[in-house]
mmCIF file of C-alpha atoms in Angstrom:
data_model
loop_
_atom_site.group_PDB
_atom_site.id
_atom_site.type_symbol
_atom_site.label_atom_id
_atom_site.label_comp_id
_atom_site.label_asym_id
_atom_site.label_seq_id
_atom_site.Cartn_x
_atom_site.Cartn_y
_atom_site.Cartn_z
ATOM 1 C CA MET A 1 -18.478 67.818 -91.459
ATOM 2 C CA LYS A 2 -19.698 67.190 -95.017
ATOM 3 C CA LYS A 3 -18.523 70.635 -96.138
ATOM 4 C CA TYR A 4 -15.123 69.868 -94.628
ATOM 5 C CA LEU A 5 -14.936 66.550 -96.496
ATOM 6 C CA LEU A 6 -15.940 68.256 -99.754
ATOM 7 C CA ALA A 7 -13.180 70.851 -99.285
ATOM 8 C CA LEU A 8 -10.640 68.081 -98.650
ATOM 9 C CA PHE A 9 -11.821 66.308 -101.795
ATOM 10 C CA LEU A 10 -11.323 69.400 -103.958
ATOM 11 C CA ILE A 11 -7.843 70.001 -102.532
ATOM 12 C CA PHE A 12 -6.855 66.356 -102.954
ATOM 13 C CA SER A 13 -8.065 66.276 -106.564
ATOM 14 C CA THR A 14 -5.971 69.342 -107.403
ATOM 15 C CA TYR A 15 -2.867 67.842 -105.811
ATOM 16 C CA LEU A 16 -3.345 64.574 -107.668
ATOM 17 C CA SER A 17 -3.533 66.445 -110.951
ATOM 18 C CA PHE A 18 -0.107 67.962 -110.150
ATOM 19 C CA ALA A 19 1.347 64.470 -109.957
ATOM 20 C CA GLN A 20 -0.236 63.531 -113.291
ATOM 21 C CA ASN A 21 0.611 66.706 -115.221
ATOM 22 C CA GLN A 22 3.980 68.374 -115.617
ATOM 23 C CA LEU A 23 4.336 71.999 -114.577
ATOM 24 C CA GLN A 24 6.082 73.922 -117.348
ATOM 25 C CA VAL A 25 7.862 77.172 -116.629
ATOM 26 C CA GLN A 26 7.240 80.223 -118.785
ATOM 27 C CA SER A 27 8.531 83.771 -118.562
ATOM 28 C CA ASN A 28 7.699 87.354 -119.448
ATOM 29 C CA GLU A 29 8.960 90.789 -118.496
ATOM 30 C CA LYS A 30 7.709 90.245 -114.919
ATOM 31 C CA GLY A 31 9.605 86.992 -114.399
ATOM 32 C CA LEU A 32 9.056 83.239 -114.273
ATOM 33 C CA TYR A 33 5.592 81.705 -113.891
ATOM 34 C CA ILE A 34 3.492 78.580 -114.396
ATOM 35 C CA MET A 35 -0.111 78.368 -115.602
ATOM 36 C CA HIS A 36 -3.117 77.331 -113.503
ATOM 37 C CA THR A 37 -6.650 76.661 -114.757
ATOM 38 C CA VAL A 38 -9.404 77.705 -112.356
ATOM 39 C CA SER A 39 -11.614 74.919 -110.943
ATOM 40 C CA PRO A 40 -15.077 75.246 -109.376
ATOM 41 C CA LYS A 41 -15.017 76.983 -105.952
ATOM 42 C CA GLU A 42 -11.463 78.285 -106.469
ATOM 43 C CA ASN A 43 -10.583 81.942 -105.942
ATOM 44 C CA PHE A 44 -7.465 84.089 -105.536
ATOM 45 C CA TYR A 45 -7.099 83.084 -101.891
ATOM 46 C CA SER A 46 -7.443 79.314 -102.343
ATOM 47 C CA ILE A 47 -5.063 79.358 -105.330
ATOM 48 C CA GLY A 48 -2.623 81.475 -103.327
ATOM 49 C CA ARG A 49 -2.672 78.913 -100.510
ATOM 50 C CA LEU A 50 -2.197 76.142 -103.050
ATOM 51 C CA TYR A 51 1.004 77.650 -104.434
ATOM 52 C CA SER A 52 2.248 79.295 -101.219
ATOM 53 C CA ILE A 53 2.023 82.792 -102.649
ATOM 54 C CA SER A 54 0.072 85.929 -101.794
ATOM 55 C CA PRO A 55 -3.219 86.303 -103.730
ATOM 56 C CA LYS A 56 -2.273 89.951 -104.258
ATOM 57 C CA ASP A 57 0.923 88.805 -106.010
ATOM 58 C CA ILE A 58 -1.164 86.626 -108.348
ATOM 59 C CA ALA A 59 -3.535 89.496 -109.160
ATOM 60 C CA ALA A 60 -0.670 91.935 -109.721
ATOM 61 C CA PHE A 61 1.253 89.502 -111.927
ATOM 62 C CA ASN A 62 -1.857 89.004 -114.085
ATOM 63 C CA SER A 63 -2.759 92.743 -114.014
ATOM 64 C CA VAL A 64 -6.317 91.984 -112.865
ATOM 65 C CA ASP A 65 -8.630 93.316 -110.147
ATOM 66 C CA MET A 66 -9.145 90.799 -107.311
ATOM 67 C CA SER A 67 -12.644 92.117 -106.635
ATOM 68 C CA LYS A 68 -13.870 90.880 -110.021
ATOM 69 C CA GLY A 69 -13.243 87.242 -109.112
ATOM 70 C CA LEU A 70 -12.310 84.321 -111.365
ATOM 71 C CA SER A 71 -14.231 82.163 -113.852
ATOM 72 C CA ILE A 72 -14.223 78.373 -114.193
ATOM 73 C CA GLY A 73 -11.726 77.411 -116.903
ATOM 74 C CA GLN A 74 -9.911 80.748 -116.741
ATOM 75 C CA THR A 75 -6.119 80.430 -116.856
ATOM 76 C CA VAL A 76 -3.982 82.541 -114.541
ATOM 77 C CA MET A 77 -0.237 82.973 -114.299
ATOM 78 C CA ILE A 78 1.278 81.853 -110.987
ATOM 79 C CA PRO A 79 4.493 83.807 -110.344
ATOM 80 C CA LEU A 80 7.538 81.844 -109.229
ATOM 81 C CA ASN A 81 9.504 83.820 -106.667
ATOM 82 C CA SER A 82 11.443 83.330 -103.452
ATOM 83 C CA SER A 83 8.258 82.609 -101.477
ATOM 84 C CA ASN A 84 7.233 79.515 -103.419
ATOM 85 C CA PHE A 85 10.038 78.518 -105.798
ATOM 86 C CA SER A 86 13.351 76.855 -104.922
ATOM 87 C CA GLN A 87 16.310 76.313 -107.217
ATOM 88 C CA THR A 88 18.640 75.012 -104.515
ATOM 89 C CA THR A 89 16.741 72.017 -103.115
ATOM 90 C CA GLU A 90 14.443 69.295 -104.411
ATOM 91 C CA LYS A 91 11.557 70.134 -102.067
ATOM 92 C CA GLY A 92 8.201 70.453 -103.776
ATOM 93 C CA LEU A 93 6.966 69.696 -107.280
ATOM 94 C CA PRO A 94 9.389 69.801 -110.238
ATOM 95 C CA VAL A 95 8.999 72.622 -112.736
ATOM 96 C CA TYR A 96 10.168 71.825 -116.276
ATOM 97 C CA TYR A 97 11.594 73.841 -119.146
ATOM 98 C CA LYS A 98 11.428 72.675 -122.764
ATOM 99 C CA VAL A 99 14.796 73.200 -124.442
ATOM 100 C CA GLY A 100 14.678 75.512 -127.446
ATOM 101 C CA ASP A 101 16.688 75.424 -130.658
ATOM 102 C CA LYS A 102 20.454 75.864 -130.227
ATOM 103 C CA GLU A 103 20.197 76.199 -126.447
ATOM 104 C CA GLY A 104 22.858 74.858 -124.114
ATOM 105 C CA LEU A 105 22.803 74.331 -120.375
ATOM 106 C CA LEU A 106 24.485 77.688 -119.683
ATOM 107 C CA LYS A 107 21.860 79.632 -121.617
ATOM 108 C CA ILE A 108 19.078 77.705 -119.850
ATOM 109 C CA SER A 109 20.654 78.575 -116.498
ATOM 110 C CA GLN A 110 20.821 82.267 -117.425
ATOM 111 C CA LYS A 111 17.154 82.288 -118.473
ATOM 112 C CA HIS A 112 16.093 80.820 -115.130
ATOM 113 C CA ASN A 113 17.611 83.004 -112.423
ATOM 114 C CA ASN A 114 21.122 81.684 -113.075
ATOM 115 C CA VAL A 115 20.313 78.375 -111.413
ATOM 116 C CA LEU A 116 23.517 76.452 -110.678
ATOM 117 C CA LEU A 117 24.657 74.261 -113.559
ATOM 118 C CA SER A 118 25.529 71.551 -111.052
ATOM 119 C CA ASN A 119 21.907 71.491 -109.879
ATOM 120 C CA LEU A 120 20.637 71.223 -113.442
ATOM 121 C CA ARG A 121 22.974 68.299 -114.075
ATOM 122 C CA GLU A 122 21.999 66.535 -110.856
ATOM 123 C CA TRP A 123 18.219 67.038 -111.150
ATOM 124 C CA ASN A 124 18.192 65.831 -114.768
ATOM 125 C CA ASN A 125 20.905 63.130 -114.556
ATOM 126 C CA LEU A 126 23.054 64.905 -117.139
ATOM 127 C CA LYS A 127 26.642 63.784 -117.746
ATOM 128 C CA SER A 128 27.504 66.884 -119.795
ATOM 129 C CA ASP A 129 26.149 70.312 -120.687
ATOM 130 C CA VAL A 130 24.872 69.090 -124.037
ATOM 131 C CA VAL A 131 21.078 68.985 -124.282
ATOM 132 C CA SER A 132 18.675 68.309 -127.157
ATOM 133 C CA THR A 133 16.004 70.541 -128.657
ATOM 134 C CA GLY A 134 12.645 69.607 -127.165
ATOM 135 C CA GLN A 135 14.180 67.904 -124.123
ATOM 136 C CA LYS A 136 12.468 68.751 -120.837
ATOM 137 C CA LEU A 137 14.660 69.771 -117.930
ATOM 138 C CA ILE A 138 13.840 70.437 -114.304
ATOM 139 C CA VAL A 139 14.821 74.027 -113.459
ATOM 140 C CA GLY A 140 13.452 74.215 -109.910
ATOM 141 C CA TYR A 141 10.736 73.116 -107.511
ATOM 142 C CA VAL A 142 7.494 74.889 -106.610
ATOM 143 C CA ASN A 143 6.065 74.570 -103.104
ATOM 144 C CA ALA A 144 2.405 73.506 -103.283
ATOM 145 C CA THR A 145 0.969 73.651 -99.750
ATOM 146 C CA GLY A 146 0.161 70.253 -98.333
ATOM 147 C CA GLN A 147 1.749 68.336 -101.209
ATOM 148 C CA PRO A 148 4.155 65.597 -100.061
ATOM 149 C CA GLN A 149 7.767 65.847 -101.105
ATOM 150 C CA ALA A 150 8.013 64.984 -104.777
ATOM 151 C CA THR A 151 10.188 62.025 -105.684
ATOM 152 C CA VAL A 152 11.839 62.802 -108.978
ATOM 153 C CA ALA A 153 13.599 60.206 -111.092
ATOM 154 C CA LYS A 154 16.990 61.465 -112.264
ATOM 155 C CA SER A 155 16.337 60.965 -115.932
ATOM 156 C CA GLU A 156 15.020 62.843 -118.903
ATOM 157 C CA ALA A 157 11.475 63.963 -118.345
ATOM 158 C CA PRO A 158 8.645 62.213 -120.267
ATOM 159 C CA LYS A 159 7.976 63.526 -123.738
ATOM 160 C CA GLN A 160 4.300 64.317 -123.201
ATOM 161 C CA GLU A 161 3.256 67.958 -123.298
ATOM 162 C CA PRO A 162 1.908 69.664 -120.143
ATOM 163 C CA VAL A 163 -1.803 69.045 -119.769
ATOM 164 C CA VAL A 164 -3.913 72.091 -118.973
ATOM 165 C CA SER A 165 -7.197 70.372 -118.186
ATOM 166 C CA LYS A 166 -7.184 68.590 -114.845
ATOM 167 C CA GLN A 167 -9.433 65.780 -113.749
ATOM 168 C CA ALA A 168 -10.051 64.831 -110.178
ATOM 169 C CA PRO A 169 -10.233 61.275 -108.795
ATOM 170 C CA PRO A 170 -13.446 59.745 -107.536
ATOM 171 C CA THR A 171 -14.232 59.801 -103.858
ATOM 172 C CA THR A 172 -16.704 57.893 -101.730
ATOM 173 C CA GLU A 173 -18.740 59.009 -98.762
ATOM 174 C CA ALA A 174 -19.415 57.100 -95.573
ATOM 175 C CA LYS A 175 -22.696 55.266 -95.022
ATOM 176 C CA SER A 176 -25.222 57.289 -93.013
ATOM 177 C CA ASP A 177 -28.580 56.576 -91.403
ATOM 178 C CA VAL A 178 -30.308 58.603 -94.132
ATOM 179 C CA ALA A 179 -29.255 56.531 -97.130
ATOM 180 C CA GLU A 180 -26.301 54.802 -98.684
ATOM 181 C CA LYS A 181 -24.296 57.447 -100.545
ATOM 182 C CA LYS A 182 -22.605 56.665 -103.842
ATOM 183 C CA PRO A 183 -19.306 58.056 -105.126
ATOM 184 C CA GLU A 184 -19.837 61.654 -106.199
ATOM 185 C CA PRO A 185 -19.193 62.671 -109.809
ATOM 186 C CA ILE A 186 -16.108 64.726 -110.523
ATOM 187 C CA VAL A 187 -16.103 68.161 -112.138
ATOM 188 C CA GLU A 188 -13.617 68.580 -114.948
ATOM 189 C CA LYS A 189 -12.578 72.150 -115.149
ATOM 190 C CA LYS A 190 -12.508 73.694 -118.496
ATOM 191 C CA GLN A 191 -15.777 72.490 -119.947
ATOM 192 C CA ASN A 192 -17.706 71.986 -116.691
ATOM 193 C CA VAL A 193 -18.161 68.332 -117.568
ATOM 194 C CA ILE A 194 -19.044 65.930 -114.787
ATOM 195 C CA THR A 195 -18.084 62.291 -115.123
ATOM 196 C CA GLU A 196 -19.512 59.487 -113.069
ATOM 197 C CA PRO A 197 -17.009 57.166 -111.318
ATOM 198 C CA LYS A 198 -17.396 53.402 -111.311
ATOM 199 C CA LYS A 199 -20.250 52.145 -109.191
ATOM 200 C CA PRO A 200 -19.500 49.714 -106.384
ATOM 201 C CA GLN A 201 -20.905 46.229 -106.876
ATOM 202 C CA GLN A 202 -24.478 45.776 -105.714
ATOM 203 C CA ASN A 203 -26.424 42.647 -104.906
ATOM 204 C CA THR A 204 -29.173 41.590 -107.301
ATOM 205 C CA SER A 205 -32.096 42.841 -105.226
ATOM 206 C CA SER A 206 -30.508 46.272 -104.723
ATOM 207 C CA ALA A 207 -29.701 46.614 -108.418
ATOM 208 C CA THR A 208 -33.297 45.695 -109.311
ATOM 209 C CA THR A 209 -34.649 48.328 -106.895
ATOM 210 C CA ASN A 210 -32.339 51.003 -108.320
ATOM 211 C CA GLN A 211 -33.407 50.133 -111.832
ATOM 212 C CA GLN A 212 -37.078 50.434 -110.861
ATOM 213 C CA VAL A 213 -36.404 53.863 -109.342
ATOM 214 C CA ALA A 214 -34.634 55.018 -112.503
ATOM 215 C CA VAL A 215 -37.443 53.771 -114.730
ATOM 216 C CA SER A 216 -40.014 55.703 -112.688
ATOM 217 C CA GLY A 217 -38.806 58.941 -114.316
ATOM 218 C CA ALA A 218 -38.286 60.771 -111.043
ATOM 219 C CA GLY A 219 -34.693 59.577 -110.768
ATOM 220 C CA TYR A 220 -32.362 57.366 -108.785
ATOM 221 C CA PHE A 221 -32.460 59.567 -105.656
ATOM 222 C CA LYS A 222 -36.253 59.556 -105.128
ATOM 223 C CA GLY A 223 -36.038 56.880 -102.424
ATOM 224 C CA GLN A 224 -33.365 58.846 -100.581
ATOM 225 C CA PHE A 225 -35.523 61.981 -100.788
ATOM 226 C CA ASP A 226 -38.454 60.094 -99.222
ATOM 227 C CA GLN A 227 -36.248 58.870 -96.348
ATOM 228 C CA GLN A 228 -34.756 62.336 -95.912
ATOM 229 C CA SER A 229 -38.252 63.880 -95.772
ATOM 230 C CA LYS A 230 -39.390 61.398 -93.119
ATOM 231 C CA LYS A 231 -36.360 62.185 -90.999
ATOM 232 C CA ILE A 232 -36.136 65.989 -91.208
ATOM 233 C CA GLY A 233 -39.245 67.028 -93.128
ATOM 234 C CA THR A 234 -39.496 69.449 -96.071
ATOM 235 C CA ASN A 235 -39.763 73.125 -95.197
ATOM 236 C CA LYS A 236 -38.254 74.811 -98.251
ATOM 237 C CA ASP A 237 -40.380 75.504 -101.328
ATOM 238 C CA LEU A 238 -38.621 77.925 -103.690
ATOM 239 C CA THR A 239 -39.081 79.248 -107.220
ATOM 240 C CA VAL A 240 -35.593 79.933 -108.591
ATOM 241 C CA THR A 241 -33.624 80.774 -111.716
ATOM 242 C CA SER A 242 -31.646 77.826 -113.025
ATOM 243 C CA SER A 243 -29.182 76.831 -115.732
ATOM 244 C CA ILE A 244 -27.402 73.639 -116.799
ATOM 245 C CA PHE A 245 -24.021 71.988 -116.366
ATOM 246 C CA LYS A 246 -22.847 69.040 -118.469
ATOM 247 C CA THR A 247 -22.638 65.540 -117.046
ATOM 248 C CA THR A 248 -22.194 61.994 -118.266
ATOM 249 C CA SER A 249 -24.436 60.740 -115.473
ATOM 250 C CA GLY A 250 -28.199 60.425 -115.547
ATOM 251 C CA TRP A 251 -28.789 59.346 -119.109
ATOM 252 C CA GLN A 252 -28.903 55.627 -118.296
ATOM 253 C CA ASP A 253 -28.944 55.464 -114.483
ATOM 254 C CA ALA A 254 -31.238 58.493 -113.794
ATOM 255 C CA LYS A 255 -28.726 59.912 -111.311
ATOM 256 C CA TYR A 256 -29.369 63.654 -111.412
ATOM 257 C CA TYR A 257 -27.185 66.307 -109.720
ATOM 258 C CA ALA A 258 -27.388 69.983 -108.782
ATOM 259 C CA LEU A 259 -25.283 72.902 -107.523
ATOM 260 C CA MET A 260 -26.983 75.247 -105.052
ATOM 261 C CA ASP A 261 -25.896 77.771 -102.416
ATOM 262 C CA ASN A 262 -26.839 77.423 -98.745
ATOM 263 C CA VAL A 263 -27.743 73.736 -99.140
ATOM 264 C CA GLU A 264 -25.541 71.113 -97.493
ATOM 265 C CA PRO A 265 -23.797 68.832 -100.028
ATOM 266 C CA GLY A 266 -25.476 65.439 -100.162
ATOM 267 C CA THR A 267 -28.988 66.865 -99.687
ATOM 268 C CA ILE A 268 -31.582 65.513 -102.121
ATOM 269 C CA ILE A 269 -33.837 68.185 -103.653
ATOM 270 C CA ARG A 270 -37.016 67.881 -105.695
ATOM 271 C CA VAL A 271 -36.837 69.968 -108.882
ATOM 272 C CA SER A 272 -39.961 70.559 -110.968
ATOM 273 C CA ASN A 273 -40.698 72.362 -114.218
ATOM 274 C CA PRO A 274 -43.681 74.714 -113.675
ATOM 275 C CA ASP A 275 -44.432 74.664 -117.412
ATOM 276 C CA ASN A 276 -45.332 70.955 -117.465
ATOM 277 C CA ASN A 277 -45.261 69.900 -113.766
ATOM 278 C CA LYS A 278 -42.600 67.258 -114.451
ATOM 279 C CA ALA A 279 -40.307 66.606 -111.470
ATOM 280 C CA ILE A 280 -37.017 64.870 -110.748
ATOM 281 C CA PHE A 281 -34.876 64.346 -107.644
ATOM 282 C CA ALA A 282 -31.256 65.545 -107.626
ATOM 283 C CA LYS A 283 -28.328 65.319 -105.212
ATOM 284 C CA VAL A 284 -26.613 68.626 -104.337
ATOM 285 C CA LEU A 285 -22.859 68.430 -104.997
ATOM 286 C CA GLY A 286 -21.809 71.831 -103.686
ATOM 287 C CA GLU A 287 -22.289 75.579 -103.846
ATOM 288 C CA MET A 288 -22.081 78.095 -106.708
ATOM 289 C CA SER A 289 -20.935 81.264 -104.923
ATOM 290 C CA GLY A 290 -17.823 83.153 -105.954
ATOM 291 C CA ILE A 291 -17.966 82.092 -109.617
ATOM 292 C CA ARG A 292 -18.724 84.845 -112.109
ATOM 293 C CA GLN A 293 -20.476 82.492 -114.529
ATOM 294 C CA ASN A 294 -23.130 81.783 -111.886
ATOM 295 C CA GLN A 295 -24.218 85.390 -111.383
ATOM 296 C CA GLY A 296 -27.998 85.686 -111.658
ATOM 297 C CA LEU A 297 -28.491 81.966 -111.007
ATOM 298 C CA GLU A 298 -29.715 80.256 -107.845
ATOM 299 C CA VAL A 299 -29.260 76.643 -108.940
ATOM 300 C CA ARG A 300 -27.654 74.604 -111.721
ATOM 301 C CA ILE A 301 -28.934 71.153 -112.669
ATOM 302 C CA SER A 302 -27.258 68.458 -114.756
ATOM 303 C CA ASN A 303 -28.150 68.330 -118.443
ATOM 304 C CA ALA A 304 -29.673 64.879 -117.979
ATOM 305 C CA ALA A 305 -31.986 66.332 -115.302
ATOM 306 C CA ALA A 306 -32.969 69.218 -117.603
ATOM 307 C CA SER A 307 -33.753 66.729 -120.360
ATOM 308 C CA ALA A 308 -35.968 64.692 -118.008
ATOM 309 C CA LEU A 309 -37.857 67.907 -117.172
ATOM 310 C CA ASN A 310 -38.272 68.744 -120.888
ATOM 311 C CA VAL A 311 -36.556 72.095 -120.406
ATOM 312 C CA SER A 312 -36.356 73.892 -123.738
ATOM 313 C CA ASP A 313 -34.166 76.863 -122.752
ATOM 314 C CA THR A 314 -30.553 75.803 -122.099
ATOM 315 C CA ASP A 315 -29.453 79.269 -120.924
ATOM 316 C CA LYS A 316 -31.753 80.331 -118.057
ATOM 317 C CA PHE A 317 -35.094 78.975 -116.963
ATOM 318 C CA ILE A 318 -37.386 78.853 -113.922
ATOM 319 C CA VAL A 319 -37.779 75.745 -111.752
ATOM 320 C CA LYS A 320 -39.371 74.998 -108.399
ATOM 321 C CA VAL A 321 -37.179 73.450 -105.688
ATOM 322 C CA ASN A 322 -38.444 71.622 -102.648
ATOM 323 C CA TYR A 323 -36.408 70.001 -99.835
#
C-alpha cells in the first residue's frame, strides 16, 4: 500500500509541475518535440505512459539505446505525433511556441504541421494574424495520461520562460500504529536536492520531545526506530556501499533520510560508520533501482546524515545498516 501511495505521489508531483511550467515546442529534422527532465524512479516506460507515447518512439527520437537506461537530470526529447498531440481540439496540456523575428501567423502554422489559422486565433484570442516577436502562442495540446483537461485562458501566454527544473509538492502520510509520520521531503530533479516541507503544528510537549531526540545525536527518528523494533524486531544487519544525496533537512531538526532497494518506504534504519562507530537513524524514502548514477551503490544517505556520521569520503564509503 505504501509503495502504491509513493507511486501516486511521484505521478501527482510531475503533473503539478506541468501546470506550473509551460511546455515549449521545438523541432528538428525528425519533427516536433518537447523536453522532459528525468526524475528519480523514472524510465522510458513511465515517461512513455506520462506522455501517451511508446517508449520505443522516445528512444528512437533521441537515438539512444533503451537498455542503457536514463539518469536523474537527463533531458530527453518527447516527440509530438498523432498518438499524443492534437492540433484540432483543446484536450490536454497547451504546448507553446515563441514567435521569432519577422514571423507571421501563416509561417507559424506552416512550421507546426499546418495547424489551422482559425485554431491559432481561437486558442490565443487573436483578432488578426499580426503577432509580436517573443510572443508565446499555443500551437496544440499534448495528452499527458491522467492529467485533467487543461483550462486555457484565451489570452497571450505569460512572459516567463519555460522552466526545466520541476519541483514536487509536499505530501503527508496517514497516522499508523507504529509512529506518527511527517510529510516526506521532495526530490528536486536536476541537482538531487531534497527540500523539507512545512511541519504541522505540534503541542509543546511533543516539540520538546522531538528537540531532545534531535539533540541526542542519533536523530529525530530514533524513537520511531525503537517502536518499530519492538513491533517487528530487527533481523537485517548489512555492510553496504553508500553515497550521499543533498538535502535541506537534518541540519537543524536531525531528520535524516535514505534511499535503499528492497526496503519498504517509511522504514526507519540504523546507519553506522564502522570507522568511528557513530550511528544515526534515517527514514527510507524509496528505492534506487533503474538509475544509472546508483550503479555500485546499495544505499544513499542525506548529506546531513553523512555529516553526523563524520563521513570524510563524499563519493563512496562503507556503512553498516540495521533494521
